[in-house]
Amino acid sequence: MERYKIIEELSSCHFSSTFLVTEKGDYANKKLILKKIECKDESHANRAYYELLQQKLHQETIEEKVATKSFFIMWDKSICSQEAVQEASVFICIIRNHFEFSLAFVADSFYTIKKPMKEETIIHYLSEIVEVLEPFHNENIAHRSLQLSNIFKYGAENQLLLVDFGISSFLTDRKKFSTLKDGDLVWLAPELRFEQKDKADVCWLKVDVWCLGSILMSFLLTSFMNTLKDMKALVLKTKIDECLLNYFWEKLEQMYSEKLLLLAKRMLSQYTEERPTLTELKECLSKMCQTEEPVMRYLSEEIEPIENVNSFSDLLGYMSKYSVHSSCVIEGLIKLNKLLVKTPDIDPPVDAQSFIWILLCENLDNAELLTEGLHVIEKFTSISNDHLQNIFSESTIDSILTIMECQLKETVFLTVIYSFLVIILTSESATNYFNTKGGMSTLLNRLPKDLTDDTTVSAAAMTLSNLIVNPSNAKAALEYGIIKVLYENLQFHFNYQGAVAELLAVFIPLATNESAIFQLNQCQLLTLFVNIMNTYCSNDAIVMNCCIILRDVLNSISIYDDGILELTETSAVSAMISVLYSNTESSDVIIECCTTLAALCNMSKDCTYMFLSEKLEDQGKSVFGLQLLMNIYDIHKDSSTTVIAAIFSLLHAFSIYDEACKDLISYEYEPMLKYCTTHFNYNERISFYGQQILKRLNKIEDILK
């Protein structure tokens, strides 16, 4: 335990506690989960350790799918049961990677809108879980605590991953099992609820199948309860989940195929011999995927045409009546988009927006429908302030997150989603709700894909830069490895100015973070920033963002840091002189460049001499750095004092060095310095810098005399 720093306690019960931790000495502060489980005695703990070791050594695929990093035994006198207060309690501790986005979140999003999950969606998720579980069952390894909150999505492809597998049983035959944990009562099989749990005839592999049946049932009942929590409460009340299915059977028959419902009944049977094996379950699901029969019984109904395509209520009524037909919904949305363009003064009711959000969440696999629907909502928000305010509602945020979780190849609709997110992030309460619902995690899971896509990169980057203003979001992004993702995409979109500008803006809130600076140096991002400045020296937004980032990094690192050497080697000074030469009229660029150059010269004598010796060709004449600075002063001497202050900050950085002072004297800067110091005496920066420079110049002049 000494190796880990506890951030917070996530959960606790009479036999175990779960903590969010980081490993001490880990510069990136990567979050991990530590699960501490109290054992009966030392021999019990040793047995558990042996089973965990067998799993970890057995095959690499298992290790990847359970996310277990390490495990160890510990003794702790501070956390003892009351019966053994005089003795040290013995614990098995399991360390695994931290993931925020579980399938419980997916189920809850459907419960929130109180609409049924499509049968193909249910089969898809169930098939994926079976696929992940299959290698374990092939080796007689049972999970025993399989539930939605123990199945996580990870990576750009949203692959499924099992957690809490470290405390399951390693079975070389079907009689050996561990008694470490029974799992959440809601997901427990009947034989574990009502029989002695240490009986040798418990078939743990069939327990997993029963748990899968409970997961299937939670997907089937999304339209009958408000939350997943309500479903759990009803399970505890009815005791046997098969009875719960019977209670809703007539309604479920109208929504799902008989094959799926009968399969659910088999999986939730009280008798283990009636439950299918995992192999049989996989075959059943595979056949259901291949069937061409309609999923809903009422899909074969005859479709009537829209009565009046110019009537808002008729179009909504048509989509409501044929909501299970995606082609009808798309047709209605297309005509609705056209109607809103033709009659911009129309005032659609707010519940029309809510209805369309529900339609979108029911069709997450249909990119065309999502695109048309979101464009309708976008038009609503531009027409009416009430519709704009509805974007801040919790139900809308839930819908947005649900849509963001779908991983379609065509993602043009996401540009609208990201524009809504930018609006949402202007409200503190809406932002807090977005974060509470795991919005940051959802966004990070999308980023590798969306930042690579030309259509979504700018919108995704803009949303991210708004989110990471929040320190906790910035920390989460850094732990995710966002610096590397941004670096790769800056290289990928190097020739796309819009994307480069937005991606650079993301770095600004991160640049002063210690962990970010470490990652910046690892990725050699400072070199890339200088290359970007050289390439886009005439683009104000890009140049200014680069300067701000470089300056923030310089203010946060030591002169001995590799970052300074890298900046010197990559001719950052030369790049910024080129920028100044290309932007002599731009006050904002001059302010950022001069301030950043001053930070560089204050930390490195080499940078000062590089500036003084840098030579540019201007209409056949050689122009050195100081001459360029004098030219800029002449252009802006009657404009903003902020520009003069920035120029003076750079001159002050030069004046530290004797050689630079000699150049200042030779270029006859003294009259200008005296004039500005007197004329702008109301400006503290100019007055201070001017006086300090003049003192230094007078001292050098005395030496020269």
mmCIF file with all atom_site columns, C-alpha atoms in Angstrom, residues 375-525:
data_model
loop_
_atom_site.group_PDB
_atom_site.id
_atom_site.type_symbol
_atom_site.label_atom_id
_atom_site.label_alt_id
_atom_site.label_comp_id
_atom_site.label_asym_id
_atom_site.label_entity_id
_atom_site.label_seq_id
_atom_site.pdbx_PDB_ins_code
_atom_site.Cartn_x
_atom_site.Cartn_y
_atom_site.Cartn_z
_atom_site.occupancy
_atom_site.B_iso_or_equiv
_atom_site.pdbx_formal_charge
_atom_site.auth_seq_id
_atom_site.auth_comp_id
_atom_site.auth_asym_id
_atom_site.auth_atom_id
_atom_site.pdbx_PDB_model_num
ATOM 1   C CA . HIS A 1 375 ? -29.783 19.842 -38.261 1.00 0.00 ? 375 HIS A CA 1
ATOM 2   C CA . VAL A 1 376 ? -33.482 20.220 -37.377 1.00 0.00 ? 376 VAL A CA 1
ATOM 3   C CA . ILE A 1 377 ? -32.612 20.873 -33.714 1.00 0.00 ? 377 ILE A CA 1
ATOM 4   C CA . GLU A 1 378 ? -29.886 23.309 -34.816 1.00 0.00 ? 378 GLU A CA 1
ATOM 5   C CA . LYS A 1 379 ? -32.519 25.266 -36.763 1.00 0.00 ? 379 LYS A CA 1
ATOM 6   C CA . PHE A 1 380 ? -34.852 25.169 -33.739 1.00 0.00 ? 380 PHE A CA 1
ATOM 7   C CA . THR A 1 381 ? -32.177 26.803 -31.553 1.00 0.00 ? 381 THR A CA 1
ATOM 8   C CA . SER A 1 382 ? -31.603 29.584 -34.087 1.00 0.00 ? 382 SER A CA 1
ATOM 9   C CA . ILE A 1 383 ? -35.352 30.305 -34.312 1.00 0.00 ? 383 ILE A CA 1
ATOM 10  C CA . SER A 1 384 ? -36.357 30.310 -30.649 1.00 0.00 ? 384 SER A CA 1
ATOM 11  C CA . ASN A 1 385 ? -34.635 31.239 -27.377 1.00 0.00 ? 385 ASN A CA 1
ATOM 12  C CA . ASP A 1 386 ? -36.740 28.585 -25.593 1.00 0.00 ? 386 ASP A CA 1
ATOM 13  C CA . HIS A 1 387 ? -35.205 25.923 -27.828 1.00 0.00 ? 387 HIS A CA 1
ATOM 14  C CA . LEU A 1 388 ? -31.736 27.326 -27.160 1.00 0.00 ? 388 LEU A CA 1
ATOM 15  C CA . GLN A 1 389 ? -32.338 27.140 -23.402 1.00 0.00 ? 389 GLN A CA 1
ATOM 16  C CA . ASN A 1 390 ? -33.512 23.538 -23.774 1.00 0.00 ? 390 ASN A CA 1
ATOM 17  C CA . ILE A 1 391 ? -29.969 22.619 -24.885 1.00 0.00 ? 391 ILE A CA 1
ATOM 18  C CA . PHE A 1 392 ? -28.911 23.188 -21.243 1.00 0.00 ? 392 PHE A CA 1
ATOM 19  C CA . SER A 1 393 ? -31.446 20.667 -19.881 1.00 0.00 ? 393 SER A CA 1
ATOM 20  C CA . GLU A 1 394 ? -30.257 17.428 -18.276 1.00 0.00 ? 394 GLU A CA 1
ATOM 21  C CA . SER A 1 395 ? -32.287 15.272 -20.679 1.00 0.00 ? 395 SER A CA 1
ATOM 22  C CA . THR A 1 396 ? -30.641 16.989 -23.672 1.00 0.00 ? 396 THR A CA 1
ATOM 23  C CA . ILE A 1 397 ? -27.153 16.490 -22.209 1.00 0.00 ? 397 ILE A CA 1
ATOM 24  C CA . ASP A 1 398 ? -27.994 12.808 -21.604 1.00 0.00 ? 398 ASP A CA 1
ATOM 25  C CA . SER A 1 399 ? -29.057 12.488 -25.236 1.00 0.00 ? 399 SER A CA 1
ATOM 26  C CA . ILE A 1 400 ? -25.901 14.219 -26.497 1.00 0.00 ? 400 ILE A CA 1
ATOM 27  C CA . LEU A 1 401 ? -23.694 11.853 -24.484 1.00 0.00 ? 401 LEU A CA 1
ATOM 28  C CA . THR A 1 402 ? -25.649 8.850  -25.761 1.00 0.00 ? 402 THR A CA 1
ATOM 29  C CA . ILE A 1 403 ? -25.094 9.974  -29.370 1.00 0.00 ? 403 ILE A CA 1
ATOM 30  C CA . MET A 1 404 ? -21.396 10.617 -28.733 1.00 0.00 ? 404 MET A CA 1
ATOM 31  C CA . GLU A 1 405 ? -21.001 7.022  -27.575 1.00 0.00 ? 405 GLU A CA 1
ATOM 32  C CA . CYS A 1 406 ? -21.994 5.575  -30.951 1.00 0.00 ? 406 CYS A CA 1
ATOM 33  C CA . GLN A 1 407 ? -18.997 4.694  -33.126 1.00 0.00 ? 407 GLN A CA 1
ATOM 34  C CA . LEU A 1 408 ? -20.229 5.138  -36.707 1.00 0.00 ? 408 LEU A CA 1
ATOM 35  C CA . LYS A 1 409 ? -17.872 5.514  -39.659 1.00 0.00 ? 409 LYS A CA 1
ATOM 36  C CA . GLU A 1 410 ? -19.797 8.561  -40.930 1.00 0.00 ? 410 GLU A CA 1
ATOM 37  C CA . THR A 1 411 ? -19.632 11.208 -38.211 1.00 0.00 ? 411 THR A CA 1
ATOM 38  C CA . VAL A 1 412 ? -20.548 14.425 -40.017 1.00 0.00 ? 412 VAL A CA 1
ATOM 39  C CA . PHE A 1 413 ? -23.398 14.909 -37.507 1.00 0.00 ? 413 PHE A CA 1
ATOM 40  C CA . LEU A 1 414 ? -20.834 15.300 -34.717 1.00 0.00 ? 414 LEU A CA 1
ATOM 41  C CA . THR A 1 415 ? -19.964 18.830 -35.848 1.00 0.00 ? 415 THR A CA 1
ATOM 42  C CA . VAL A 1 416 ? -23.461 19.848 -34.699 1.00 0.00 ? 416 VAL A CA 1
ATOM 43  C CA . ILE A 1 417 ? -23.074 17.872 -31.448 1.00 0.00 ? 417 ILE A CA 1
ATOM 44  C CA . TYR A 1 418 ? -19.812 19.663 -30.718 1.00 0.00 ? 418 TYR A CA 1
ATOM 45  C CA . SER A 1 419 ? -21.400 23.041 -31.452 1.00 0.00 ? 419 SER A CA 1
ATOM 46  C CA . PHE A 1 420 ? -24.104 22.195 -28.877 1.00 0.00 ? 420 PHE A CA 1
ATOM 47  C CA . LEU A 1 421 ? -21.403 21.211 -26.378 1.00 0.00 ? 421 LEU A CA 1
ATOM 48  C CA . VAL A 1 422 ? -19.695 24.584 -26.797 1.00 0.00 ? 422 VAL A CA 1
ATOM 49  C CA . ILE A 1 423 ? -23.052 26.212 -25.918 1.00 0.00 ? 423 ILE A CA 1
ATOM 50  C CA . ILE A 1 424 ? -23.548 23.877 -22.928 1.00 0.00 ? 424 ILE A CA 1
ATOM 51  C CA . LEU A 1 425 ? -20.107 24.732 -21.562 1.00 0.00 ? 425 LEU A CA 1
ATOM 52  C CA . THR A 1 426 ? -21.122 28.390 -21.191 1.00 0.00 ? 426 THR A CA 1
ATOM 53  C CA . SER A 1 427 ? -23.382 27.345 -18.296 1.00 0.00 ? 427 SER A CA 1
ATOM 54  C CA . GLU A 1 428 ? -21.731 26.320 -15.017 1.00 0.00 ? 428 GLU A CA 1
ATOM 55  C CA . SER A 1 429 ? -24.621 24.091 -13.903 1.00 0.00 ? 429 SER A CA 1
ATOM 56  C CA . ALA A 1 430 ? -24.860 22.377 -17.312 1.00 0.00 ? 430 ALA A CA 1
ATOM 57  C CA . THR A 1 431 ? -21.077 21.875 -17.373 1.00 0.00 ? 431 THR A CA 1
ATOM 58  C CA . ASN A 1 432 ? -21.183 20.345 -13.886 1.00 0.00 ? 432 ASN A CA 1
ATOM 59  C CA . TYR A 1 433 ? -23.936 17.951 -14.971 1.00 0.00 ? 433 TYR A CA 1
ATOM 60  C CA . PHE A 1 434 ? -21.985 17.073 -18.123 1.00 0.00 ? 434 PHE A CA 1
ATOM 61  C CA . ASN A 1 435 ? -18.935 16.214 -15.983 1.00 0.00 ? 435 ASN A CA 1
ATOM 62  C CA . THR A 1 436 ? -21.038 14.302 -13.430 1.00 0.00 ? 436 THR A CA 1
ATOM 63  C CA . LYS A 1 437 ? -22.418 12.081 -16.202 1.00 0.00 ? 437 LYS A CA 1
ATOM 64  C CA . GLY A 1 438 ? -18.907 11.186 -17.371 1.00 0.00 ? 438 GLY A CA 1
ATOM 65  C CA . GLY A 1 439 ? -18.887 13.620 -20.288 1.00 0.00 ? 439 GLY A CA 1
ATOM 66  C CA . MET A 1 440 ? -15.132 14.161 -20.176 1.00 0.00 ? 440 MET A CA 1
ATOM 67  C CA . SER A 1 441 ? -14.504 10.419 -20.317 1.00 0.00 ? 441 SER A CA 1
ATOM 68  C CA . THR A 1 442 ? -16.940 10.044 -23.230 1.00 0.00 ? 442 THR A CA 1
ATOM 69  C CA . LEU A 1 443 ? -15.205 12.849 -25.119 1.00 0.00 ? 443 LEU A CA 1
ATOM 70  C CA . LEU A 1 444 ? -11.729 11.418 -24.489 1.00 0.00 ? 444 LEU A CA 1
ATOM 71  C CA . ASN A 1 445 ? -12.871 8.030  -25.807 1.00 0.00 ? 445 ASN A CA 1
ATOM 72  C CA . ARG A 1 446 ? -13.941 9.749  -29.044 1.00 0.00 ? 446 ARG A CA 1
ATOM 73  C CA . LEU A 1 447 ? -10.945 12.040 -29.525 1.00 0.00 ? 447 LEU A CA 1
ATOM 74  C CA . PRO A 1 448 ? -8.448  9.735  -31.299 1.00 0.00 ? 448 PRO A CA 1
ATOM 75  C CA . LYS A 1 449 ? -11.063 9.214  -34.014 1.00 0.00 ? 449 LYS A CA 1
ATOM 76  C CA . ASP A 1 450 ? -12.635 12.690 -34.152 1.00 0.00 ? 450 ASP A CA 1
ATOM 77  C CA . LEU A 1 451 ? -9.359  14.624 -34.150 1.00 0.00 ? 451 LEU A CA 1
ATOM 78  C CA . THR A 1 452 ? -8.144  12.598 -37.128 1.00 0.00 ? 452 THR A CA 1
ATOM 79  C CA . ASP A 1 453 ? -11.346 13.221 -39.098 1.00 0.00 ? 453 ASP A CA 1
ATOM 80  C CA . ASP A 1 454 ? -11.150 16.392 -41.236 1.00 0.00 ? 454 ASP A CA 1
ATOM 81  C CA . THR A 1 455 ? -14.868 17.118 -40.706 1.00 0.00 ? 455 THR A CA 1
ATOM 82  C CA . THR A 1 456 ? -14.786 16.981 -36.901 1.00 0.00 ? 456 THR A CA 1
ATOM 83  C CA . VAL A 1 457 ? -11.240 17.974 -35.887 1.00 0.00 ? 457 VAL A CA 1
ATOM 84  C CA . SER A 1 458 ? -11.883 21.717 -35.433 1.00 0.00 ? 458 SER A CA 1
ATOM 85  C CA . ALA A 1 459 ? -15.157 21.227 -33.541 1.00 0.00 ? 459 ALA A CA 1
ATOM 86  C CA . ALA A 1 460 ? -13.693 18.491 -31.313 1.00 0.00 ? 460 ALA A CA 1
ATOM 87  C CA . ALA A 1 461 ? -10.599 20.566 -30.506 1.00 0.00 ? 461 ALA A CA 1
ATOM 88  C CA . MET A 1 462 ? -12.705 23.656 -29.713 1.00 0.00 ? 462 MET A CA 1
ATOM 89  C CA . THR A 1 463 ? -14.904 21.622 -27.338 1.00 0.00 ? 463 THR A CA 1
ATOM 90  C CA . LEU A 1 464 ? -11.873 20.112 -25.626 1.00 0.00 ? 464 LEU A CA 1
ATOM 91  C CA . SER A 1 465 ? -10.204 23.508 -25.133 1.00 0.00 ? 465 SER A CA 1
ATOM 92  C CA . ASN A 1 466 ? -13.405 24.779 -23.456 1.00 0.00 ? 466 ASN A CA 1
ATOM 93  C CA . LEU A 1 467 ? -13.601 21.717 -21.201 1.00 0.00 ? 467 LEU A CA 1
ATOM 94  C CA . ILE A 1 468 ? -10.017 21.645 -19.962 1.00 0.00 ? 468 ILE A CA 1
ATOM 95  C CA . VAL A 1 469 ? -10.286 25.142 -18.538 1.00 0.00 ? 469 VAL A CA 1
ATOM 96  C CA . ASN A 1 470 ? -11.676 23.138 -15.602 1.00 0.00 ? 470 ASN A CA 1
ATOM 97  C CA . PRO A 1 471 ? -8.601  21.868 -13.643 1.00 0.00 ? 471 PRO A CA 1
ATOM 98  C CA . SER A 1 472 ? -10.105 18.427 -12.942 1.00 0.00 ? 472 SER A CA 1
ATOM 99  C CA . ASN A 1 473 ? -10.882 17.979 -16.649 1.00 0.00 ? 473 ASN A CA 1
ATOM 100 C CA . ALA A 1 474 ? -7.360  19.102 -17.555 1.00 0.00 ? 474 ALA A CA 1
ATOM 101 C CA . LYS A 1 475 ? -5.963  16.539 -15.126 1.00 0.00 ? 475 LYS A CA 1
ATOM 102 C CA . ALA A 1 476 ? -8.159  13.792 -16.599 1.00 0.00 ? 476 ALA A CA 1
ATOM 103 C CA . ALA A 1 477 ? -7.046  14.724 -20.123 1.00 0.00 ? 477 ALA A CA 1
ATOM 104 C CA . LEU A 1 478 ? -3.362  14.609 -19.157 1.00 0.00 ? 478 LEU A CA 1
ATOM 105 C CA . GLU A 1 479 ? -3.796  11.231 -17.459 1.00 0.00 ? 479 GLU A CA 1
ATOM 106 C CA . TYR A 1 480 ? -5.454  9.991  -20.636 1.00 0.00 ? 480 TYR A CA 1
ATOM 107 C CA . GLY A 1 481 ? -2.341  11.039 -22.600 1.00 0.00 ? 481 GLY A CA 1
ATOM 108 C CA . ILE A 1 482 ? -3.914  13.938 -24.470 1.00 0.00 ? 482 ILE A CA 1
ATOM 109 C CA . ILE A 1 483 ? -0.549  15.574 -25.257 1.00 0.00 ? 483 ILE A CA 1
ATOM 110 C CA . LYS A 1 484 ? 0.502   12.633 -27.413 1.00 0.00 ? 484 LYS A CA 1
ATOM 111 C CA . VAL A 1 485 ? -2.904  12.559 -29.161 1.00 0.00 ? 485 VAL A CA 1
ATOM 112 C CA . LEU A 1 486 ? -2.668  16.287 -29.928 1.00 0.00 ? 486 LEU A CA 1
ATOM 113 C CA . TYR A 1 487 ? 0.933   15.948 -31.129 1.00 0.00 ? 487 TYR A CA 1
ATOM 114 C CA . GLU A 1 488 ? -0.006  13.168 -33.559 1.00 0.00 ? 488 GLU A CA 1
ATOM 115 C CA . ASN A 1 489 ? -2.924  15.193 -34.908 1.00 0.00 ? 489 ASN A CA 1
ATOM 116 C CA . LEU A 1 490 ? -0.892  18.383 -35.278 1.00 0.00 ? 490 LEU A CA 1
ATOM 117 C CA . GLN A 1 491 ? 1.437   16.389 -37.506 1.00 0.00 ? 491 GLN A CA 1
ATOM 118 C CA . PHE A 1 492 ? -1.481  14.759 -39.336 1.00 0.00 ? 492 PHE A CA 1
ATOM 119 C CA . HIS A 1 493 ? -3.245  18.104 -40.026 1.00 0.00 ? 493 HIS A CA 1
ATOM 120 C CA . PHE A 1 494 ? -0.069  20.174 -40.477 1.00 0.00 ? 494 PHE A CA 1
ATOM 121 C CA . ASN A 1 495 ? -1.285  21.558 -43.833 1.00 0.00 ? 495 ASN A CA 1
ATOM 122 C CA . TYR A 1 496 ? -4.792  22.392 -42.569 1.00 0.00 ? 496 TYR A CA 1
ATOM 123 C CA . GLN A 1 497 ? -4.587  25.872 -40.980 1.00 0.00 ? 497 GLN A CA 1
ATOM 124 C CA . GLY A 1 498 ? -7.994  25.780 -39.283 1.00 0.00 ? 498 GLY A CA 1
ATOM 125 C CA . ALA A 1 499 ? -7.259  22.490 -37.524 1.00 0.00 ? 499 ALA A CA 1
ATOM 126 C CA . VAL A 1 500 ? -3.761  23.617 -36.483 1.00 0.00 ? 500 VAL A CA 1
ATOM 127 C CA . ALA A 1 501 ? -5.153  26.806 -34.885 1.00 0.00 ? 501 ALA A CA 1
ATOM 128 C CA . GLU A 1 502 ? -7.823  24.906 -32.906 1.00 0.00 ? 502 GLU A CA 1
ATOM 129 C CA . LEU A 1 503 ? -5.437  22.141 -31.808 1.00 0.00 ? 503 LEU A CA 1
ATOM 130 C CA . LEU A 1 504 ? -2.928  24.731 -30.580 1.00 0.00 ? 504 LEU A CA 1
ATOM 131 C CA . ALA A 1 505 ? -5.672  26.416 -28.533 1.00 0.00 ? 505 ALA A CA 1
ATOM 132 C CA . VAL A 1 506 ? -6.085  23.169 -26.566 1.00 0.00 ? 506 VAL A CA 1
ATOM 133 C CA . PHE A 1 507 ? -2.485  23.385 -25.326 1.00 0.00 ? 507 PHE A CA 1
ATOM 134 C CA . ILE A 1 508 ? -2.911  26.831 -23.737 1.00 0.00 ? 508 ILE A CA 1
ATOM 135 C CA . PRO A 1 509 ? -4.797  25.703 -20.559 1.00 0.00 ? 509 PRO A CA 1
ATOM 136 C CA . LEU A 1 510 ? -2.343  22.788 -20.214 1.00 0.00 ? 510 LEU A CA 1
ATOM 137 C CA . ALA A 1 511 ? 0.967   24.574 -20.797 1.00 0.00 ? 511 ALA A CA 1
ATOM 138 C CA . THR A 1 512 ? 1.667   25.477 -17.159 1.00 0.00 ? 512 THR A CA 1
ATOM 139 C CA . ASN A 1 513 ? 0.876   21.991 -15.827 1.00 0.00 ? 513 ASN A CA 1
ATOM 140 C CA . GLU A 1 514 ? 3.969   20.119 -14.619 1.00 0.00 ? 514 GLU A CA 1
ATOM 141 C CA . SER A 1 515 ? 2.773   16.829 -16.088 1.00 0.00 ? 515 SER A CA 1
ATOM 142 C CA . ALA A 1 516 ? 2.039   18.536 -19.425 1.00 0.00 ? 516 ALA A CA 1
ATOM 143 C CA . ILE A 1 517 ? 5.547   20.003 -19.621 1.00 0.00 ? 517 ILE A CA 1
ATOM 144 C CA . PHE A 1 518 ? 7.028   16.559 -19.043 1.00 0.00 ? 518 PHE A CA 1
ATOM 145 C CA . GLN A 1 519 ? 4.888   15.159 -21.877 1.00 0.00 ? 519 GLN A CA 1
ATOM 146 C CA . LEU A 1 520 ? 5.667   18.156 -24.117 1.00 0.00 ? 520 LEU A CA 1
ATOM 147 C CA . ASN A 1 521 ? 9.376   17.413 -23.897 1.00 0.00 ? 521 ASN A CA 1
ATOM 148 C CA . GLN A 1 522 ? 8.795   13.689 -24.400 1.00 0.00 ? 522 GLN A CA 1
ATOM 149 C CA . CYS A 1 523 ? 6.921   14.365 -27.644 1.00 0.00 ? 523 CYS A CA 1
ATOM 150 C CA . GLN A 1 524 ? 9.360   17.074 -28.788 1.00 0.00 ? 524 GLN A CA 1
ATOM 151 C CA . LEU A 1 525 ? 6.362   19.340 -29.208 1.00 0.00 ? 525 LEU A CA 1
#
